[in-house]
Amino acid sequence: MSIVTVATQPYAGQKPGTSGLRKKVGIFQQPNYLENFVQAIFHAIGPAAGATLVLGGDGRYHNRHAVQTILRMAAAHGFGHVLLGRGGLLSTPAASCLIRKYGAFGGIILSASHNPGGPDGDFGIKYNTGNGGPAPEALTDTIYRYTQGIDHYRISDHAPIDIDAIGDTEIDGMRVQVIDPVEDYAALMSELFDFDAIRALFRSGFRMCFDAMHAVSGPYAQAIFEGHLGAPAGSVIHAVPLEDFGGGHPDPNPVNAAELIARMDAADAPDFGAASDGDADRNLILGQGFDVSPSDSLAVLAAQAHLVPGYRAGLRGVARSMPTSCAVDRVAKALGLPCYETPTGWKFFGNLLDAGMVSLCGEESYGTSSSHMREKDGVWAVLFWLNLLAVSGKSVKQLVHEHWARFGRNYYSRHDYEGIDSAAAQSLMAALRERCASLAGQKLGDYTVAFADDFRYEDPVDQSVSEQQGVRIVMADGARIVLRLSGTGTEGATLRLYLERFEADPAQHFLPTQQALAGLIAIAEGLAGIRIHTGRLHPTVIT
Ligand code: VG1
Ligand code: CO
């Protein structure tokens, strides 16, 4: 077997978005498309002679094929060792855990996360650096630059190898070690959480339902919840990863996890419900007839972290993405913790975590995690809640209601307009940006605008600057309207409208969310002209 050089030509638009390169499967199946991007990654990261690479994906259609290609290219690039999840499977958090634990040079994760899969669905690829986290913008920009000028790639002509049996194979001098995808991750979880307390909770008759949505969290959830912690068999539903996620949409929000929601609303509902997405980095937390807003979840975890072994010593600080509600800011203030606001996307938490400035991070998009790794972590968040339920003896709803009583409630909602015309989306944002300049001091409905801008982030660690990260209109009382375009969609554009207002009065904590935000929703429509620009009368998804 030998290494060969293959002539190729650039494809336009191989630009990584919020979380790697995501495209329709058909696009990835074009000749050399994946190879070009992988070669661009390898050019960008430089020589890796003898180094270790972590490799795996969420099991969606094209995963197995892509694994074989990347293995042959990694061998050609001089990697000495690949840690590959059995069957080509690794959740995003497990990949992050492995990179850190084994001091790997980096990792390649194959996933389009919460996007649908299958032959007509989406595929994706992202590179994580040696800290276990998503490639920072400077690196993804370099990768993109290489994709534009590529004229060859290098690959081994080795035959496909067996990726389903634990053990070692060699490809042109590179050791491929197929490992159990769950073991190292489960060991890390057992160090952070009180497994004994959670076991006792399940022994007492506590019932949970975890919906793995036929995605990669299934094997992790079964091994940890049913295996290590003794949850009754069947507590994990849709546990087998399927190439098309069973035709479902592996995005764990109350709209897509309809079956789980129905179970949690039923008369004999389990005590606790949860779900995760395609690559298992997201989490949805539910109580009986009750769903926890991700922004509230982050705030509750921050407020209660001292009850969990891994965080008993206290938090160094917290961070949230800009569109995430300010609920966690109130907790930080009460606890005297620094609180940082970053652009959307987990990569922006990396420097803060590496510098030891924050211990807990979260995004409104059902993403939460901590300094234990450099990705968001779905099963970790579920374990955190289980640990809190076990030691407090309270229900999910009780914990959240008590949180609101103590800190006040940040009513919060996100409205998505999916698959709109890209040009219309761009012109909406351009018009809105222009409008921002003159908004300060204006009275809009019951609110007065304090300031409006397009969020610009300067990283406090390396001073790198990220511009145009979302238009925000901030009111004098702290209420906010945020609009930005998604960087993960594959069809047209997706406009996200985020709405938030604070309510201190406990008597006003139980309004329906959309009603509580009605005033802001009307103002947002007036400012952005969503109906005029997009022709859409209603959002496609409201969370
Ligand atoms: C979305 C979310 C963002 C998240 C990203 C990746 O990005 O809003 O918070 O980090 O998905 O999540 P966008 O650009 O579409 O709004 V995952 O679980 O798809 O890796
Ligand atoms: Co994900």
XYZ file of C-alpha atoms in Angstrom, residues 50-534:
485
model
C 3.364 10.762 14.654
C 0.530 12.637 16.361
C -2.834 11.266 17.532
C -6.148 12.115 15.881
C -9.578 11.401 17.375
C -12.226 10.427 14.821
C -15.923 9.633 14.937
C -19.356 10.912 14.118
C -23.034 10.797 14.955
C -23.711 7.800 12.728
C -25.761 9.589 10.119
C -25.861 8.540 6.467
C -22.388 8.892 4.844
C -20.626 8.625 8.233
C -19.065 5.233 7.618
C -17.914 6.122 4.123
C -16.363 9.406 5.311
C -14.538 7.632 8.165
C -12.724 5.346 5.697
C -11.677 8.303 3.523
C -10.431 10.352 6.468
C -8.451 7.405 7.841
C -6.612 7.023 4.535
C -5.929 10.768 4.372
C -4.766 10.919 8.003
C -2.247 8.182 7.204
C -1.045 10.192 4.201
C -0.675 13.263 6.413
C 1.625 11.370 8.775
C -0.589 10.914 11.807
C 0.795 8.092 13.928
C -2.363 7.002 15.721
C -6.118 7.398 15.306
C -8.580 6.806 18.119
C -11.781 5.804 16.338
C -15.130 5.152 18.006
C -16.466 1.664 17.200
C -18.720 1.740 14.141
C -17.390 5.221 13.429
C -19.475 6.552 16.316
C -18.471 9.265 18.760
C -20.671 11.918 20.278
C -19.274 15.444 20.061
C -18.713 15.581 23.849
C -17.048 12.141 23.855
C -14.669 13.301 21.111
C -13.794 16.370 23.169
C -13.229 14.163 26.217
C -10.944 11.782 24.272
C -8.847 14.566 22.709
C -8.141 15.980 26.173
C -7.663 12.689 27.967
C -5.191 11.249 25.455
C -3.469 14.515 24.545
C -4.465 14.180 20.894
C -3.342 16.722 18.317
C -6.996 17.244 17.455
C -10.125 15.514 16.282
C -12.467 15.290 13.333
C -16.157 14.967 14.152
C -18.631 13.967 11.474
C -22.004 15.456 12.233
C -24.572 17.961 11.113
C -25.758 17.946 14.723
C -29.459 18.771 14.992
C -30.057 18.839 11.208
C -32.015 15.915 9.693
C -30.021 13.029 8.159
C -30.423 10.336 5.516
C -29.631 10.383 1.788
C -31.678 13.582 1.355
C -30.607 15.070 4.674
C -27.501 16.876 5.834
C -23.937 15.834 6.523
C -21.240 17.780 8.314
C -17.621 17.803 9.391
C -15.803 19.854 12.011
C -12.278 19.988 13.318
C -11.500 20.290 17.036
C -8.124 21.422 18.323
C -5.901 19.958 21.028
C -7.873 21.615 23.837
C -10.853 19.484 22.756
C -12.812 22.461 21.476
C -14.130 23.620 18.115
C -11.554 25.268 15.858
C -11.437 28.996 16.581
C -12.418 31.440 13.853
C -8.836 32.169 12.820
C -8.351 28.461 12.029
C -11.685 27.992 10.231
C -10.859 31.073 8.137
C -7.512 29.493 7.213
C -9.209 26.205 6.326
C -11.622 28.106 4.104
C -8.741 29.911 2.392
C -7.078 26.577 1.583
C -10.318 25.177 0.122
C -10.338 27.996 -2.399
C -6.923 27.247 -3.876
C -6.673 23.480 -3.527
C -5.248 21.564 -6.499
C -4.274 18.201 -4.980
C -4.733 16.024 -1.948
C -2.827 13.095 -0.536
C -4.383 9.770 0.390
C -3.358 6.194 1.060
C -4.651 3.604 -1.389
C -5.216 1.120 1.463
C -8.416 -0.957 1.327
C -11.282 -0.109 3.728
C -10.671 -1.492 7.233
C -12.990 -3.120 9.774
C -14.278 -0.326 12.032
C -16.744 -2.477 13.978
C -14.392 -4.597 16.046
C -12.462 -3.219 19.028
C -8.757 -3.501 18.310
C -5.873 -2.268 16.188
C -5.264 -2.116 12.446
C -2.510 -0.391 10.515
C -2.802 1.842 7.483
C 0.575 2.718 5.952
C 2.324 2.847 9.302
C -0.532 4.620 11.108
C -2.145 2.739 13.987
C -5.957 2.775 13.932
C -7.311 1.889 17.341
C -11.039 1.136 17.406
C -12.312 1.891 20.915
C -15.533 1.668 22.869
C -17.075 5.109 22.238
C -18.698 5.305 25.690
C -16.164 4.091 28.257
C -13.883 7.135 28.709
C -16.827 9.506 28.641
C -18.731 7.516 31.280
C -15.629 7.478 33.503
C -15.411 11.277 33.310
C -19.089 11.606 34.258
C -18.619 9.375 37.294
C -15.916 11.755 38.541
C -18.205 14.796 38.330
C -21.515 13.529 39.672
C -22.766 11.706 42.746
C -23.600 8.390 41.071
C -24.506 6.833 44.460
C -27.137 9.494 45.141
C -28.591 9.071 41.644
C -28.617 5.267 42.034
C -30.510 5.669 45.312
C -32.977 7.970 43.559
C -33.751 5.310 40.930
C -33.966 2.613 43.637
C -36.635 4.705 45.366
C -38.874 4.350 42.288
C -37.964 7.590 40.481
C -38.742 7.291 36.762
C -37.159 9.064 33.822
C -37.607 9.046 30.070
C -34.636 9.988 27.909
C -35.309 10.374 24.191
C -32.144 9.690 22.206
C -34.035 10.517 18.981
C -32.286 7.577 17.215
C -29.088 9.593 17.353
C -25.676 9.055 18.924
C -26.659 9.775 22.556
C -28.452 6.389 22.667
C -25.446 4.191 23.540
C -24.181 6.763 26.066
C -27.571 7.170 27.733
C -28.211 3.432 27.924
C -24.783 2.668 29.359
C -24.889 5.476 31.911
C -28.547 5.822 32.957
C -29.662 2.205 32.671
C -26.251 0.570 33.150
C -24.272 2.550 35.730
C -27.189 4.250 37.484
C -29.853 1.547 37.498
C -32.666 3.379 35.714
C -35.262 0.784 34.674
C -34.723 -0.807 31.241
C -36.666 1.210 28.692
C -35.929 4.546 30.379
C -34.039 5.435 27.203
C -36.268 5.506 24.136
C -35.239 5.605 20.456
C -31.864 4.420 21.707
C -30.452 2.870 18.540
C -28.575 5.341 16.299
C -29.993 5.178 12.774
C -28.547 6.672 9.596
C -31.686 8.766 9.060
C -32.607 9.172 12.757
C -35.725 7.123 12.019
C -36.920 9.899 9.719
C -37.113 12.293 12.675
C -35.486 15.637 13.241
C -32.881 15.139 15.997
C -33.296 18.620 17.427
C -34.378 18.297 21.038
C -36.925 21.037 21.470
C -40.562 20.668 22.503
C -41.646 20.870 18.845
C -39.500 17.990 17.552
C -39.591 15.846 20.686
C -43.390 15.657 20.481
C -43.602 12.026 21.632
C -41.535 12.735 24.723
C -43.591 15.841 25.500
C -46.791 13.784 25.233
C -45.385 11.243 27.689
C -44.406 14.016 30.113
C -47.876 15.543 29.865
C -49.691 12.233 30.452
C -51.354 11.329 33.755
C -48.724 8.675 34.541
C -45.782 10.799 33.387
C -42.269 9.884 34.527
C -40.705 12.244 37.093
C -38.105 13.523 34.670
C -37.742 13.780 30.920
C -34.806 14.692 28.701
C -33.612 14.504 25.120
C -30.468 15.136 23.115
C -29.642 15.948 19.502
C -27.848 14.231 16.611
C -24.355 14.482 18.080
C -25.458 14.483 21.754
C -24.179 17.914 22.690
C -27.613 19.440 23.304
C -30.083 18.818 26.117
C -33.795 19.322 26.652
C -34.918 19.144 30.294
C -38.527 18.369 31.247
C -40.521 17.872 34.416
C -44.048 16.496 34.639
C -46.072 18.756 32.353
C -43.265 21.294 32.417
C -40.378 22.236 30.140
C -37.323 24.122 31.283
C -36.136 26.962 29.090
C -32.446 26.340 28.278
C -31.539 29.797 29.554
C -33.267 29.012 32.855
C -31.545 25.642 32.999
C -28.145 27.329 32.799
C -29.143 29.730 35.584
C -30.429 26.913 37.828
C -27.234 24.872 37.330
C -25.127 27.925 38.185
C -27.149 28.634 41.319
C -27.084 24.995 42.522
C -23.626 23.890 41.331
C -22.273 23.652 44.890
C -24.570 20.628 45.427
C -22.705 18.587 42.789
C -19.325 16.968 43.604
C -17.508 18.238 40.492
C -18.403 21.852 41.314
C -18.412 21.782 45.120
C -15.450 24.167 45.270
C -17.524 26.809 43.491
C -17.527 28.296 40.015
C -14.853 30.619 38.663
C -17.275 32.437 36.462
C -20.036 31.847 33.942
C -20.538 32.667 30.273
C -23.497 32.732 27.933
C -23.942 33.487 24.259
C -25.321 36.951 23.535
C -28.846 35.830 22.544
C -29.149 33.620 25.673
C -31.321 35.177 28.379
C -29.770 37.164 31.204
C -31.138 34.759 33.857
C -27.611 33.472 34.552
C -26.324 37.054 34.872
C -28.616 37.480 37.895
C -27.227 34.369 39.522
C -23.657 35.512 38.825
C -24.390 38.876 40.371
C -25.902 37.306 43.492
C -22.950 34.913 43.860
C -20.315 37.540 43.037
C -19.135 35.682 39.914
C -17.798 37.181 36.685
C -20.221 36.719 33.788
C -19.166 36.904 30.114
C -21.238 37.417 26.985
C -19.929 35.783 23.785
C -21.180 35.402 20.208
C -23.284 32.369 19.253
C -21.299 29.147 18.859
C -19.406 27.034 21.360
C -15.973 27.964 19.969
C -16.223 31.354 21.645
C -16.183 29.794 25.128
C -12.865 28.023 24.480
C -10.467 30.778 25.487
C -12.437 31.655 28.632
C -12.440 27.999 29.679
C -8.757 27.461 28.825
C -7.813 30.555 30.830
C -9.759 29.274 33.843
C -12.007 32.330 33.796
C -15.303 30.423 33.658
C -16.534 27.028 34.811
C -20.034 26.946 33.337
C -21.275 28.026 29.889
C -24.533 27.901 28.025
C -26.519 28.825 24.972
C -30.246 29.323 24.543
C -30.201 26.613 21.846
C -30.337 23.779 24.408
C -26.572 23.763 24.947
C -24.879 23.680 28.342
C -21.510 22.484 29.576
C -18.566 23.206 31.818
C -14.805 23.234 32.086
C -14.783 19.399 32.111
C -14.428 19.578 28.308
C -14.590 22.067 25.465
C -17.927 21.200 23.893
C -21.476 21.423 25.045
C -22.564 18.195 26.615
C -26.101 16.794 26.567
C -25.762 13.754 28.836
C -23.694 15.812 31.297
C -26.555 18.343 31.624
C -29.047 15.531 32.228
C -26.776 14.050 34.913
C -26.423 17.486 36.515
C -30.218 17.750 36.794
C -30.488 14.166 38.086
C -27.872 14.954 40.710
C -29.798 18.074 41.802
C -33.094 16.163 41.910
C -31.453 13.391 43.949
C -29.881 15.618 46.604
C -32.718 18.156 46.855
C -35.622 15.701 46.791
C -37.517 18.292 44.752
C -39.181 18.098 41.361
C -37.942 19.857 38.214
C -40.863 22.275 38.370
C -40.291 23.022 42.041
C -36.596 23.781 41.464
C -37.413 26.191 38.621
C -40.266 27.901 40.471
C -38.070 28.383 43.523
C -35.365 29.770 41.251
C -37.767 32.364 39.828
C -38.951 33.299 43.328
C -35.355 33.914 44.382
C -33.883 35.574 41.291
C -36.926 36.728 39.324
C -37.999 35.312 35.962
C -36.555 36.137 32.554
C -39.363 35.384 30.128
C -37.668 34.126 26.993
C -38.513 32.834 23.539
C -36.884 32.241 20.162
C -38.801 32.477 16.891
C -37.189 30.799 13.871
C -38.085 31.616 10.282
C -36.520 28.707 8.425
C -35.753 28.343 4.735
C -36.399 31.962 3.783
C -34.906 33.560 0.702
C -31.231 34.405 1.361
C -31.323 37.775 -0.396
C -34.466 38.775 1.536
C -32.787 37.783 4.797
C -29.694 39.823 3.963
C -31.705 42.902 3.077
C -33.785 42.586 6.262
C -30.621 42.540 8.352
C -29.055 45.413 6.407
C -32.136 47.592 6.865
C -32.286 46.734 10.547
C -28.624 47.596 11.070
C -29.237 50.969 9.518
C -32.241 51.528 11.750
C -30.230 50.725 14.873
C -28.183 53.882 14.515
C -31.127 56.106 15.422
C -32.997 53.951 17.941
C -31.412 54.976 21.245
C -33.808 56.980 23.400
C -36.860 56.193 21.233
C -40.083 55.061 22.886
C -41.445 51.839 21.383
C -44.708 50.558 22.911
C -44.176 50.264 26.666
C -40.396 50.367 26.271
C -37.655 52.941 25.826
C -34.614 51.850 23.812
C -31.401 52.131 25.829
C -29.162 51.208 22.899
C -29.154 49.179 19.685
C -26.137 47.745 17.888
C -24.718 44.833 15.946
C -22.920 42.773 18.576
C -19.157 42.974 18.313
C -17.068 40.693 20.500
C -13.537 41.238 21.581
C -12.150 38.091 23.153
C -10.788 39.061 26.575
C -8.019 36.459 26.298
C -6.516 36.918 22.825
C -8.218 40.201 21.840
C -9.477 38.676 18.584
C -12.507 40.539 17.272
C -15.721 39.098 15.792
C -18.031 41.579 14.099
C -21.727 41.463 13.176
C -22.736 38.754 15.607
C -26.396 39.777 15.834
C -28.454 42.935 16.059
C -29.655 43.663 19.576
C -32.147 46.232 20.708
C -31.800 46.653 24.438
C -34.491 48.476 26.407
C -33.989 50.676 29.434
C -35.421 47.984 31.740
C -33.133 45.300 30.283
C -35.713 43.720 27.940
C -34.090 42.666 24.661
C -34.877 41.886 21.070
C -32.110 40.123 19.132
C -32.053 39.141 15.460
C -29.412 37.152 13.621
C -29.067 34.762 10.725
C -28.282 31.129 11.406
C -24.886 29.723 10.457
C -25.911 26.066 10.517
C -28.765 25.794 8.003
C -28.358 24.243 4.558
C -31.428 25.589 2.758
C -31.837 29.307 2.063
C -31.477 31.369 5.213
C -32.875 31.009 8.708
C -33.732 34.147 10.647
C -33.698 33.836 14.418
C -35.594 36.330 16.562
C -34.835 36.183 20.281
C -37.065 37.909 22.829
C -36.558 38.474 26.511
C -37.951 40.459 29.388
C -37.414 40.328 33.124
C -40.243 39.981 35.634
C -39.463 40.565 39.297
C -43.016 40.244 40.640
C -43.661 36.635 41.755
C -47.391 37.113 41.151
C -46.539 37.591 37.442
C -44.298 34.525 37.029
C -46.877 32.190 35.544
C -48.078 33.847 32.363
C -47.924 31.938 29.071
C -44.535 32.910 27.593
C -45.795 34.223 24.244
C -48.362 36.352 26.064
C -45.723 37.716 28.414
C -43.604 38.688 25.399
C -46.434 39.951 23.146
C -45.394 43.606 23.450
C -41.817 42.826 22.366
C -42.963 40.551 19.539
C -45.010 43.425 18.085
C -42.080 45.844 18.418
C -39.728 43.385 16.710
C -42.091 43.012 13.749
C -42.380 46.786 13.496
C -38.605 47.259 13.520
C -37.522 44.366 11.329
C -40.474 44.094 8.934
C -40.196 40.303 8.905
C -43.525 39.911 7.083
C -42.635 42.469 4.434
C -39.124 41.144 3.788
C -39.797 37.409 3.967
